[in-house]
Amino acid sequence: MSLVSSTEMLKRARKEGYCIGAFNVHTMEMLQAVVEAAEEAESPLILQTTVGTVKHLGPEYVAAIAKVAAKSVQVPIALHLDHCHDYELIERCIQAGYTSVMIDASMHPFSQNVEQTKRVVELAHRSGVNVEAELGKVGGVEDELVVAEEDAVLADPTECEEFAVLTGVDTLAPAIGTAHGMYKGEPKIAFSRLEQIAGRVGVPLVLHGGSGIPEEQVKRAVALGMAKMNVATELRIAFSDAIKQVFGENPQENDPRTYMKRAKQAVKAIAQAKMAMCGCVGKAAGQ
């Protein structure tokens, strides 16, 4: 199969009450691991790269690898650019073959967020590319994005409704108390706020900060309208810990194929667990 836009797969997920895992990958091995997990689970998949990863690898390299991966399996795969503020980089990723992009202007006033998002929507929709945006401020650290806990702001349900209408955005990531990175304690998701937003906004909603959220909370969020869950930090930790374990067992190891194999297995296991948690196992059929 070719890479597909995530728009239709996410609409179906919200309609049918499940969530699609969106996994941030930083190497070819991480990408291969989550693709293998999706194929075995017969699950639709969203591959994601941060701005830092795109700058490190180049969008053309990432898109080329993702296209090869998509052709090798029978499950639908979308390629998403996460948390980007740069219009030119978004444009370059679309030209390279990305099928979904996130314009994150949530740090700006509402009107400016609307203006910047509309501009990206106009660009992306010419190529059938999904657009995600954010309202409120999700706390934590992801690449160059740093939002202190005290600066995190929950999304306003009325603004979410107005924003979706004004921008024509395909998916919306409302801040509801989750955070990027691993949680120091129990996540404090504002489920009542999520329920209000879901009641006003018809487009699929996105749960950022999916690493470390307990299964019962994930399932509750999905039941209320979350159709996409981002997972990043858990994958990086699993990948790195597996490599450390190899060198702990054999400090003289110098074959990347040996330690990357172990790292791939670790990432694949996390991805499979998240897919089961999201309820998207077996949902590739008919897409």
XYZ file of N, CA and C in Angstrom:
861
model
N 0.829 -1.200 0.000
C 0.000 0.000 0.000
C 0.866 1.253 0.000
N 0.294 2.354 -0.458
C 0.967 3.641 -0.365
C 0.628 4.299 0.964
N 1.415 5.307 1.356
C 1.064 6.086 2.528
C -0.286 6.743 2.302
N -1.102 6.830 3.348
C -2.434 7.412 3.224
C -2.580 8.583 4.192
N -3.531 9.447 3.901
C -3.887 10.494 4.844
C -4.541 9.848 6.059
N -4.320 10.433 7.215
C -4.927 9.882 8.427
C -6.367 10.345 8.624
N -6.857 11.225 7.764
C -8.183 11.816 7.975
C -9.283 10.767 8.079
N -9.390 9.906 7.086
C -10.479 8.934 7.082
C -10.311 7.881 8.169
N -9.071 7.440 8.414
C -8.877 6.424 9.449
C -9.244 6.975 10.829
N -8.985 8.271 11.057
C -9.312 8.855 12.352
C -10.811 9.132 12.490
N -11.445 9.513 11.385
C -12.907 9.679 11.423
C -13.583 8.364 11.789
N -13.102 7.287 11.184
C -13.680 5.978 11.470
C -13.418 5.581 12.920
N -12.214 5.882 13.405
C -11.878 5.531 14.784
C -12.799 6.240 15.768
N -13.022 7.523 15.552
C -13.906 8.234 16.475
C -15.338 7.713 16.375
N -15.785 7.468 15.165
C -17.156 6.988 14.968
C -17.379 5.638 15.633
N -16.368 4.755 15.541
C -16.533 3.394 16.047
C -15.995 3.204 17.464
N -15.457 4.272 18.053
C -15.090 4.223 19.465
C -13.769 3.573 19.804
N -12.784 3.695 18.915
C -11.446 3.238 19.256
C -10.441 4.343 18.932
N -9.180 4.065 19.182
C -8.127 5.076 19.040
C -6.986 4.470 18.225
N -6.295 5.287 17.457
C -5.155 4.811 16.660
C -3.860 5.299 17.294
N -2.923 4.376 17.475
C -1.631 4.742 18.036
C -0.795 5.498 17.025
N -0.213 6.610 17.497
C 0.682 7.430 16.671
C 2.044 7.434 17.359
N 3.033 6.848 16.711
C 4.308 6.567 17.366
C 5.438 7.424 16.796
N 6.104 8.155 17.687
C 7.242 8.966 17.271
C 8.462 8.068 17.081
N 9.023 8.105 15.884
C 10.192 7.284 15.573
C 11.362 8.194 15.209
N 12.561 7.744 15.569
C 13.756 8.567 15.361
C 14.825 7.866 14.535
N 14.628 6.571 14.288
C 15.580 5.799 13.489
C 14.797 4.858 12.582
N 15.481 4.305 11.600
C 14.834 3.339 10.717
C 14.374 2.117 11.508
N 15.168 1.719 12.494
C 14.814 0.532 13.276
C 13.541 0.762 14.085
N 13.380 1.949 14.636
C 12.155 2.254 15.383
C 10.949 2.238 14.448
N 11.127 2.785 13.265
C 10.049 2.784 12.276
C 9.690 1.352 11.894
N 10.691 0.550 11.622
C 10.435 -0.848 11.259
C 9.704 -1.579 12.379
N 10.068 -1.299 13.609
C 9.477 -1.994 14.752
C 7.988 -1.718 14.870
N 7.586 -0.454 14.751
C 6.159 -0.155 14.914
C 5.359 -0.608 13.697
N 5.984 -0.606 12.511
C 5.303 -1.123 11.319
C 5.075 -2.626 11.464
N 6.071 -3.351 11.939
C 5.908 -4.789 12.164
C 4.814 -5.050 13.209
N 4.784 -4.222 14.244
C 3.757 -4.375 15.279
C 2.369 -4.168 14.686
N 2.229 -3.154 13.847
C 0.928 -2.868 13.224
C 0.497 -3.985 12.291
N 1.450 -4.518 11.532
C 1.121 -5.599 10.600
C 0.617 -6.825 11.361
N 1.320 -7.189 12.434
C 0.914 -8.365 13.208
C -0.414 -8.144 13.921
N -0.661 -6.892 14.327
C -1.908 -6.578 15.028
C -3.046 -6.252 14.068
N -2.735 -6.196 12.773
C -3.717 -5.796 11.767
C -4.363 -4.467 12.168
N -3.488 -3.531 12.507
C -3.935 -2.233 13.007
C -3.525 -1.115 12.061
N -4.395 -0.106 11.858
C -3.954 1.099 11.162
C -2.862 1.760 11.992
N -2.003 2.527 11.351
C -0.827 3.058 12.041
C -0.534 4.487 11.600
N -0.129 5.298 12.564
C 0.379 6.639 12.253
C 1.820 6.709 12.727
N 2.738 6.863 11.780
C 4.139 7.104 12.082
C 4.318 8.609 12.293
N 5.077 8.992 13.293
C 5.291 10.415 13.559
C 6.775 10.724 13.667
N 7.136 11.929 13.260
C 8.480 12.430 13.520
C 8.374 13.840 14.087
N 9.217 14.121 15.059
C 9.290 15.461 15.611
C 10.080 16.354 14.659
N 10.026 17.645 14.912
C 10.815 18.582 14.110
C 12.301 18.272 14.240
N 12.727 17.926 15.463
C 14.133 17.599 15.679
C 14.574 16.400 14.859
N 13.733 15.386 14.761
C 14.066 14.204 13.970
C 14.099 14.539 12.486
N 13.154 15.361 12.044
C 13.141 15.771 10.637
C 14.418 16.532 10.290
N 14.851 17.406 11.184
C 16.084 18.164 10.931
C 17.311 17.253 10.981
N 17.235 16.217 11.808
C 18.359 15.287 11.953
C 18.493 14.363 10.742
N 17.374 13.834 10.270
C 17.400 12.852 9.185
C 17.095 13.448 7.809
N 16.278 14.489 7.793
C 15.803 15.049 6.524
C 14.459 14.450 6.166
N 13.465 15.273 5.843
C 12.127 14.746 5.550
C 12.088 13.803 4.366
N 12.973 14.015 3.396
C 12.983 13.151 2.212
C 13.409 11.728 2.580
N 14.411 11.607 3.456
C 14.840 10.286 3.911
C 13.724 9.593 4.689
N 13.103 10.338 5.624
C 12.036 9.758 6.442
C 10.882 9.280 5.565
N 10.448 10.147 4.647
C 9.316 9.808 3.784
C 9.645 8.611 2.897
N 10.866 8.552 2.404
C 11.261 7.438 1.534
C 11.195 6.115 2.290
N 11.700 6.090 3.529
C 11.661 4.867 4.333
C 10.218 4.491 4.654
N 9.403 5.495 5.002
C 8.002 5.231 5.332
C 7.243 4.695 4.123
N 7.546 5.208 2.946
C 6.882 4.732 1.728
C 7.240 3.266 1.455
N 8.498 2.917 1.650
C 8.916 1.515 1.468
C 8.196 0.623 2.477
N 8.110 1.091 3.720
C 7.439 0.322 4.761
C 5.964 0.114 4.422
N 5.305 1.178 3.963
C 3.878 1.098 3.639
C 3.606 0.091 2.528
N 4.509 0.032 1.553
C 4.339 -0.895 0.434
C 4.572 -2.347 0.839
N 5.237 -2.548 1.979
C 5.589 -3.904 2.390
C 4.522 -4.569 3.244
N 3.483 -3.806 3.626
C 2.450 -4.366 4.502
C 1.062 -4.098 3.924
N 0.063 -4.709 4.538
C -1.320 -4.568 4.070
C -2.170 -3.715 5.006
N -1.547 -3.005 5.928
C -2.292 -2.131 6.837
C -2.071 -0.675 6.406
N -3.065 0.197 6.606
C -2.902 1.599 6.215
C -1.944 2.338 7.144
N -1.023 3.090 6.555
C -0.022 3.832 7.324
C -0.030 5.293 6.891
N -0.092 6.192 7.855
C 0.035 7.629 7.605
C 1.362 8.099 8.185
N 1.910 9.159 7.621
C 3.167 9.742 8.104
C 2.897 11.175 8.541
N 3.155 11.457 9.816
C 2.744 12.714 10.442
C 3.948 13.508 10.955
N 3.922 14.806 10.726
C 4.899 15.734 11.305
C 4.302 16.308 12.579
N 4.969 16.112 13.701
C 4.414 16.503 14.991
C 4.908 17.883 15.429
N 4.061 18.646 16.086
C 4.411 19.914 16.743
C 5.358 20.804 15.937
N 4.904 21.291 14.832
C 5.748 22.161 14.005
C 5.213 23.590 14.012
N 6.122 24.555 14.125
C 5.753 25.971 14.096
C 6.160 26.632 12.777
N 6.913 25.907 11.966
C 7.575 26.470 10.785
C 6.803 26.114 9.513
N 6.188 27.117 8.879
C 5.387 26.893 7.671
C 6.242 26.291 6.559
N 7.466 26.789 6.395
C 8.328 26.295 5.311
C 8.695 24.834 5.517
N 8.921 24.428 6.761
C 9.245 23.029 7.023
C 8.017 22.147 6.775
N 6.844 22.625 7.159
C 5.614 21.892 6.876
C 5.459 21.691 5.367
N 5.702 22.746 4.619
C 5.596 22.675 3.160
C 6.584 21.663 2.592
N 7.801 21.659 3.111
C 8.831 20.729 2.627
C 8.445 19.290 2.938
N 7.881 19.050 4.127
C 7.467 17.693 4.499
C 6.331 17.204 3.605
N 5.388 18.078 3.297
C 4.296 17.700 2.398
C 4.847 17.345 1.024
N 5.785 18.141 0.536
C 6.392 17.871 -0.765
C 7.151 16.546 -0.756
N 7.721 16.192 0.399
C 8.477 14.939 0.502
C 7.563 13.718 0.537
N 6.303 13.928 0.957
C 5.374 12.810 0.986
C 4.662 12.581 2.303
N 4.856 13.470 3.267
C 4.104 13.355 4.520
C 2.618 13.486 4.218
N 1.809 12.696 4.923
C 0.369 12.704 4.657
C -0.426 13.351 5.791
N 0.267 13.850 6.785
C -0.371 14.533 7.906
C 0.649 15.471 8.538
N 0.193 16.652 8.956
C 1.099 17.619 9.584
C 0.397 18.287 10.757
N 1.178 18.689 11.736
C 0.631 19.453 12.854
C 1.223 20.847 12.859
N 0.359 21.838 12.772
C 0.772 23.221 12.983
C 0.452 23.545 14.441
N 1.456 23.788 15.220
C 1.251 24.102 16.634
C 1.518 25.586 16.854
N 0.440 26.351 16.879
C 0.523 27.784 17.174
C -0.182 28.074 18.490
N -0.233 27.061 19.367
C -0.989 27.184 20.614
C -0.358 28.165 21.590
N 0.908 28.526 21.346
C 1.558 29.483 22.238
C 1.141 30.921 21.928
N 0.428 31.110 20.822
C -0.012 32.445 20.404
C -1.451 32.706 20.844
N -1.870 33.963 20.814
C -3.279 34.267 21.088
C -4.191 33.533 20.118
N -5.453 33.340 20.519
C -6.423 32.564 19.757
C -6.490 32.997 18.296
N -6.598 34.292 18.052
C -6.764 34.781 16.679
C -5.551 34.453 15.824
N -4.365 34.533 16.392
C -3.144 34.212 15.646
C -3.039 32.716 15.392
N -3.459 31.914 16.361
C -3.494 30.464 16.192
C -4.422 30.110 15.031
N -5.595 30.741 14.995
C -6.548 30.515 13.901
C -5.919 30.885 12.563
N -5.293 32.045 12.507
C -4.713 32.534 11.250
C -3.632 31.591 10.727
N -2.719 31.172 11.609
C -1.627 30.296 11.173
C -2.151 28.911 10.787
N -3.130 28.429 11.520
C -3.694 27.111 11.207
C -4.425 27.131 9.877
N -5.205 28.168 9.618
C -5.924 28.286 8.349
C -4.957 28.273 7.176
N -3.832 28.937 7.344
C -2.846 28.997 6.256
C -2.308 27.601 5.936
N -2.048 26.813 6.981
C -1.542 25.453 6.775
C -2.639 24.557 6.207
N -3.863 24.730 6.678
C -4.986 23.944 6.149
C -5.139 24.167 4.648
N -5.046 25.414 4.230
C -5.164 25.736 2.799
C -4.061 25.065 1.998
N -2.851 25.068 2.527
C -1.720 24.426 1.847
C -1.891 22.911 1.808
N -2.169 22.312 2.963
C -2.196 20.856 3.081
C -3.356 20.225 2.328
N -4.509 20.874 2.361
C -5.687 20.285 1.730
C -5.572 20.228 0.206
N -4.700 21.034 -0.354
C -4.471 20.949 -1.808
C -3.846 19.611 -2.186
N -3.182 18.985 -1.216
C -2.537 17.689 -1.451
C -3.233 16.556 -0.706
N -4.399 16.833 -0.136
C -5.130 15.803 0.592
C -4.480 15.403 1.895
N -3.700 16.323 2.480
C -2.952 16.042 3.703
C -3.752 16.468 4.932
N -3.781 15.609 5.947
C -4.460 15.890 7.203
C -3.741 17.001 7.971
N -4.497 17.840 8.658
C -3.911 18.889 9.489
C -4.415 18.753 10.923
N -3.471 18.756 11.843
C -3.759 18.732 13.279
C -3.305 20.055 13.877
N -4.048 20.542 14.868
C -3.669 21.755 15.579
C -3.933 21.550 17.065
N -3.464 22.489 17.873
C -3.595 22.361 19.321
C -4.214 23.611 19.917
N -5.040 23.402 20.937
C -5.584 24.504 21.733
C -5.284 24.234 23.196
N -4.984 25.299 23.944
C -4.478 25.147 25.289
C -2.990 24.860 25.202
N -2.385 24.505 26.317
C -0.957 24.195 26.310
C -0.713 22.891 27.052
N -0.201 21.897 26.330
C 0.157 20.619 26.933
C 1.514 20.775 27.610
N 1.599 20.422 28.874
C 2.845 20.574 29.602
C 3.887 19.541 29.228
N 5.101 19.701 29.781
C 6.163 18.729 29.563
C 7.156 19.148 28.499
N 8.014 18.187 28.124
C 9.110 18.452 27.191
C 9.047 17.487 26.025
N 9.123 18.017 24.813
C 9.229 17.189 23.611
C 10.079 17.944 22.605
N 11.288 17.420 22.350
C 12.244 18.110 21.487
C 12.504 19.514 22.021
N 12.274 20.514 21.183
C 12.523 21.899 21.582
C 11.320 22.509 22.290
N 10.221 21.754 22.387
C 8.997 22.246 23.009
C 9.055 22.001 24.514
N 9.056 23.087 25.287
C 9.115 22.992 26.744
C 8.009 23.850 27.340
N 7.084 23.210 28.060
C 6.011 23.934 28.745
C 6.020 23.499 30.201
N 6.366 24.437 31.104
C 6.401 24.126 32.531
C 5.012 23.759 33.026
N 4.971 22.944 34.086
C 3.689 22.467 34.612
C 2.766 23.628 34.974
N 3.355 24.675 35.549
C 2.524 25.801 35.966
C 2.021 26.629 34.778
N 2.616 26.418 33.604
C 2.199 27.164 32.413
C 1.219 26.384 31.545
N 0.982 25.112 31.883
C 0.031 24.314 31.110
C -1.376 24.889 31.279
N -2.108 24.968 30.171
C -3.446 25.570 30.189
C -4.433 24.620 29.526
N -5.552 24.328 30.205
C -6.569 23.464 29.621
C -7.296 24.187 28.489
N -7.673 23.421 27.476
C -8.402 23.991 26.346
C -9.809 24.381 26.776
N -10.319 25.460 26.186
C -11.662 25.934 26.461
C -12.636 25.309 25.455
N -13.706 24.637 25.912
C -14.628 23.958 24.987
C -15.240 24.884 23.943
N -15.622 26.081 24.334
C -16.214 27.026 23.385
C -15.207 27.440 22.325
N -13.965 27.695 22.761
C -12.918 28.060 21.808
C -12.618 26.900 20.866
N -12.642 25.680 21.372
C -12.392 24.513 20.530
C -13.427 24.428 19.403
N -14.678 24.628 19.751
C -15.745 24.592 18.753
C -15.558 25.683 17.715
N -15.266 26.887 18.172
C -15.079 28.019 17.262
C -13.854 27.806 16.385
N -12.787 27.287 16.980
C -11.534 27.056 16.265
C -11.728 26.061 15.124
N -12.422 24.972 15.400
C -12.650 23.940 14.384
C -13.432 24.505 13.206
N -14.416 25.352 13.499
C -15.230 25.941 12.435
C -14.419 26.950 11.622
N -13.662 27.794 12.299
C -12.921 28.865 11.624
C -11.763 28.347 10.774
N -11.132 27.269 11.213
C -9.916 26.805 10.538
C -10.161 25.682 9.538
N -11.194 24.869 9.753
C -11.393 23.693 8.906
C -10.379 22.608 9.192
N -9.774 22.637 10.379
C -8.752 21.663 10.755
C -9.366 20.253 10.792
N -8.562 19.238 10.482
C -9.053 17.858 10.408
C -9.062 17.156 11.753
N -8.074 17.463 12.593
C -7.968 16.853 13.917
C -7.523 17.919 14.906
N -7.968 17.764 16.147
C -7.675 18.774 17.164
C -7.112 18.122 18.412
N -6.012 18.695 18.913
C -5.387 18.222 20.145
C -5.671 19.234 21.256
N -6.716 19.004 22.052
C -7.019 19.920 23.144
C -6.215 19.558 24.393
N -5.678 20.546 25.065
C -4.957 20.282 26.311
C -5.973 19.927 27.393
N -5.850 18.723 27.953
C -6.818 18.258 28.960
C -6.120 17.741 30.214
N -4.845 18.124 30.396
C -4.133 17.730 31.601
C -3.048 16.699 31.412
N -2.906 16.175 30.196
C -1.805 15.243 29.924
C -0.519 16.037 29.723
N 0.615 15.330 29.649
C 1.902 16.007 29.509
C 2.837 15.184 28.644
N 3.722 15.872 27.936
C 4.764 15.176 27.187
C 5.800 14.624 28.161
N 6.390 13.494 27.804
C 7.359 12.862 28.692
C 6.687 11.848 29.605
N 7.435 11.350 30.593
C 6.881 10.386 31.544
C 6.314 11.126 32.752
N 5.227 10.616 33.296
C 4.571 11.261 34.431
C 5.294 10.934 35.735
N 5.418 11.948 36.595
C 6.047 11.747 37.902
C 5.063 11.082 38.862
N 3.785 11.307 38.645
C 2.744 10.690 39.461
C 1.590 10.281 38.567
N 0.414 10.134 39.139
C -0.769 9.768 38.360
C -1.186 10.931 37.468
N -1.389 10.696 36.161
C -1.850 11.774 35.274
C -3.192 12.330 35.762
N -3.352 13.630 35.634
C -4.587 14.277 36.078
C -5.358 14.777 34.863
N -6.021 13.838 34.194
C -6.779 14.180 32.996
C -8.125 14.782 33.390
N -8.451 15.900 32.768
C -9.722 16.583 33.045
C -10.810 15.962 32.165
N -11.344 14.844 32.613
C -12.311 14.116 31.786
C -13.594 14.911 31.545
N -14.016 15.679 32.515
C -15.225 16.490 32.317
C -14.998 17.534 31.233
N -13.786 18.087 31.194
C -13.441 19.056 30.144
C -13.418 18.367 28.781
N -12.824 17.183 28.736
C -12.792 16.424 27.493
C -14.200 16.123 27.004
N -15.077 15.735 27.908
C -16.446 15.424 27.525
C -17.152 16.644 26.936
N -16.905 17.813 27.519
C -17.496 19.046 27.001
C -16.962 19.365 25.603
N -15.666 19.210 25.422
C -15.052 19.495 24.117
C -15.583 18.531 23.060
N -15.630 17.260 23.406
C -16.106 16.242 22.457
C -17.555 16.480 22.073
N -18.324 17.040 22.974
C -19.724 17.330 22.681
C -19.904 18.500 21.730
N -18.878 19.333 21.615
C -18.960 20.519 20.763
C -18.188 20.386 19.452
N -17.185 19.499 19.435
C -16.287 19.392 18.288
C -16.481 18.045 17.598
N -16.767 18.077 16.309
C -17.042 16.852 15.582
C -15.812 16.161 15.023
N -14.690 16.890 14.876
C -13.501 16.275 14.292
C -12.838 15.358 15.316
N -12.053 14.372 14.856
C -11.346 13.488 15.785
C -10.425 14.273 16.712
N -10.350 13.838 17.952
C -9.514 14.492 18.951
C -8.245 13.676 19.187
N -7.182 14.388 19.588
C -5.870 13.764 19.741
C -5.392 13.886 21.180
N -4.935 12.759 21.727
C -4.405 12.705 23.084
C -2.884 12.783 23.020
N -2.343 13.927 23.394
C -0.887 14.072 23.455
C -0.394 13.568 24.811
N 0.877 13.200 24.860
C 1.440 12.721 26.118
C 0.942 11.350 26.509
N 0.915 10.422 25.545
C 0.358 9.095 25.802
C 1.281 8.133 26.524
N 2.529 8.514 26.756
C 3.460 7.622 27.460
C 3.143 7.593 28.945
N 2.847 6.404 29.456
C 2.664 6.252 30.889
C 1.259 6.478 31.414
N 0.283 6.763 30.550
C -1.093 6.917 31.013
C -1.667 5.532 31.305
N -2.236 5.321 32.486
C -2.811 4.008 32.805
C -3.887 3.604 31.810
N -4.003 2.291 31.588
C -4.923 1.772 30.577
C -6.362 2.225 30.800
N -6.814 2.226 32.054
C -8.205 2.596 32.303
C -8.474 4.055 31.935
N -7.454 4.920 32.109
C -7.617 6.323 31.740
C -7.616 6.490 30.220
N -6.767 5.720 29.541
C -6.752 5.764 28.077
C -8.114 5.352 27.535
N -8.634 4.254 28.042
C -9.917 3.752 27.551
C -11.051 4.734 27.838
N -10.991 5.402 28.968
C -12.016 6.395 29.286
C -11.928 7.578 28.324
N -10.694 8.019 28.026
C -10.506 9.129 27.091
C -10.998 8.750 25.692
N -10.720 7.539 25.276
C -11.164 7.068 23.963
C -12.684 7.030 23.907
N -13.306 6.553 24.958
C -14.766 6.483 25.002
C -15.400 7.865 24.892
N -14.651 8.894 25.312
C -15.165 10.265 25.271
C -14.838 10.988 23.958
N -14.076 10.346 23.063
C -13.847 10.978 21.763
C -12.425 11.046 21.258
N -11.446 10.607 22.049
C -10.065 10.614 21.572
C -9.886 9.528 20.507
N -9.390 9.912 19.342
C -9.245 8.971 18.234
C -7.792 8.719 17.849
N -6.868 9.456 18.454
C -5.432 9.318 18.156
C -4.671 9.536 19.453
N -3.727 8.644 19.741
C -2.903 8.804 20.940
C -1.434 8.809 20.566
N -0.733 9.849 20.953
C 0.681 9.985 20.656
C 1.530 9.280 21.710
N 2.506 8.501 21.244
C 3.429 7.800 22.137
C 4.849 8.078 21.656
N 5.676 8.605 22.551
C 7.046 8.946 22.160
C 8.054 8.477 23.200
N 7.958 9.017 24.408
C 8.991 8.800 25.420
C 9.177 7.324 25.766
N 8.087 6.584 25.905
C 8.214 5.165 26.240
C 9.005 4.404 25.182
N 8.831 4.787 23.924
C 9.570 4.115 22.853
C 11.068 4.417 22.954
N 11.387 5.682 23.200
C 12.800 6.060 23.313
C 13.469 5.345 24.477
N 12.769 5.278 25.608
C 13.334 4.623 26.783
C 13.564 3.141 26.517
N 12.567 2.483 25.930
C 12.697 1.051 25.642
C 13.843 0.793 24.670
N 13.928 1.621 23.638
C 14.973 1.498 22.622
C 16.355 1.645 23.264
N 16.523 2.697 24.065
C 17.828 2.983 24.676
C 18.201 1.954 25.731
N 17.225 1.564 26.548
C 17.525 0.582 27.608
C 17.948 -0.761 27.026
N 17.334 -1.135 25.891
C 17.705 -2.408 25.264
C 19.156 -2.381 24.782
N 19.550 -1.260 24.214
C 20.939 -1.138 23.752
C 21.904 -1.151 24.941
N 21.540 -0.439 26.009
C 22.382 -0.428 27.218
C 22.544 -1.842 27.773
N 21.458 -2.603 27.715
C 21.508 -3.970 28.231
C 22.486 -4.825 27.426
N 22.484 -4.650 26.112
C 23.407 -5.400 25.266
C 24.846 -5.087 25.654
N 25.164 -3.808 25.829
C 26.540 -3.428 26.169
C 26.889 -3.803 27.605
N 25.842 -3.874 28.461
C 26.092 -4.341 29.818
C 26.493 -5.810 29.835
N 25.898 -6.563 28.949
C 26.207 -7.986 28.850
C 27.521 -8.232 28.118
N 27.811 -7.374 27.145
C 29.025 -7.533 26.342
C 29.576 -6.164 25.968
N 30.412 -5.573 26.813
C 30.956 -4.231 26.549
C 31.751 -4.130 25.254
N 32.192 -5.254 24.720
C 33.006 -5.238 23.497
C 32.159 -5.345 22.229
N 30.834 -5.433 22.369
C 29.961 -5.568 21.206
C 30.158 -4.382 20.261
N 30.351 -4.674 18.972
C 30.556 -3.572 18.015
C 29.757 -3.750 16.730
N 28.776 -4.650 16.757
C 27.954 -4.873 15.566
C 26.575 -4.245 15.786
N 26.288 -3.139 15.084
C 24.988 -2.481 15.271
C 23.805 -3.404 15.024
N 23.992 -4.403 14.167
C 22.887 -5.316 13.876
C 22.489 -6.108 15.118
N 23.441 -6.317 16.016
C 23.151 -7.067 17.243
C 22.344 -6.229 18.219
N 22.843 -5.020 18.531
C 22.113 -4.233 19.538
C 20.863 -3.571 18.971
N 20.832 -3.297 17.663
C 19.627 -2.734 17.073
C 18.498 -3.774 17.016
N 18.853 -5.034 16.860
C 17.841 -6.087 16.856
C 17.125 -6.124 18.199
N 17.879 -6.048 19.286
C 17.290 -6.044 20.622
C 16.445 -4.789 20.834
N 16.935 -3.654 20.335
C 16.198 -2.396 20.486
C 14.881 -2.435 19.723
N 14.917 -3.006 18.516
C 13.684 -3.145 17.727
C 12.655 -3.990 18.456
N 13.092 -5.083 19.034
C 12.176 -5.967 19.754
C 11.516 -5.246 20.919
N 12.281 -4.407 21.600
C 11.744 -3.674 22.749
C 10.693 -2.659 22.316
N 10.979 -1.927 21.236
C 10.031 -0.941 20.728
C 8.771 -1.624 20.217
N 8.944 -2.727 19.528
C 7.798 -3.465 18.980
C 6.861 -3.913 20.096
N 7.415 -4.365 21.193
C 6.597 -4.833 22.312
C 5.769 -3.689 22.900
N 6.379 -2.515 23.040
C 5.652 -1.342 23.552
C 4.536 -0.966 22.592
N 4.853 -0.934 21.296
C 3.856 -0.547 20.291
C 2.670 -1.506 20.299
N 2.937 -2.791 20.404
C 1.859 -3.777 20.426
C 0.962 -3.588 21.645
N 1.565 -3.302 22.796
C 0.791 -3.081 24.013
C -0.087 -1.843 23.884
N 0.439 -0.794 23.260
C -0.328 0.447 23.093
C -1.478 0.251 22.100
N -1.242 -0.519 21.064
C -2.309 -0.793 20.097
C -3.465 -1.531 20.750
N -3.133 -2.493 21.601
C -4.174 -3.220 22.326
C -4.928 -2.278 23.256
N -4.198 -1.394 23.916
C -4.801 -0.428 24.829
C -5.749 0.525 24.090
N -5.371 0.916 22.873
C -6.159 1.853 22.079
C -7.395 1.202 21.459
N -7.389 -0.125 21.384
C -8.522 -0.830 20.787
C -8.488 -0.868 19.277
N -7.310 -0.622 18.678
C -7.235 -0.574 17.210
C -6.751 -1.893 16.600
N -6.516 -2.914 17.414
C -6.114 -4.216 16.886
C -7.229 -4.789 16.020
N -6.866 -5.204 14.806
C -7.827 -5.775 13.890
C -8.650 -4.762 13.107
N -8.396 -3.464 13.335
C -9.210 -2.425 12.707
C -8.696 -2.008 11.319
N -7.629 -2.656 10.828
C -7.143 -2.318 9.487
C -8.057 -2.859 8.404
N -8.839 -3.855 8.736
C -9.721 -4.474 7.756
C -10.700 -3.441 7.202
N -10.804 -3.405 5.869
C -11.737 -2.504 5.226
C -11.251 -1.082 5.050
N -10.005 -0.804 5.467
C -9.471 0.551 5.299
C -8.543 0.611 4.089
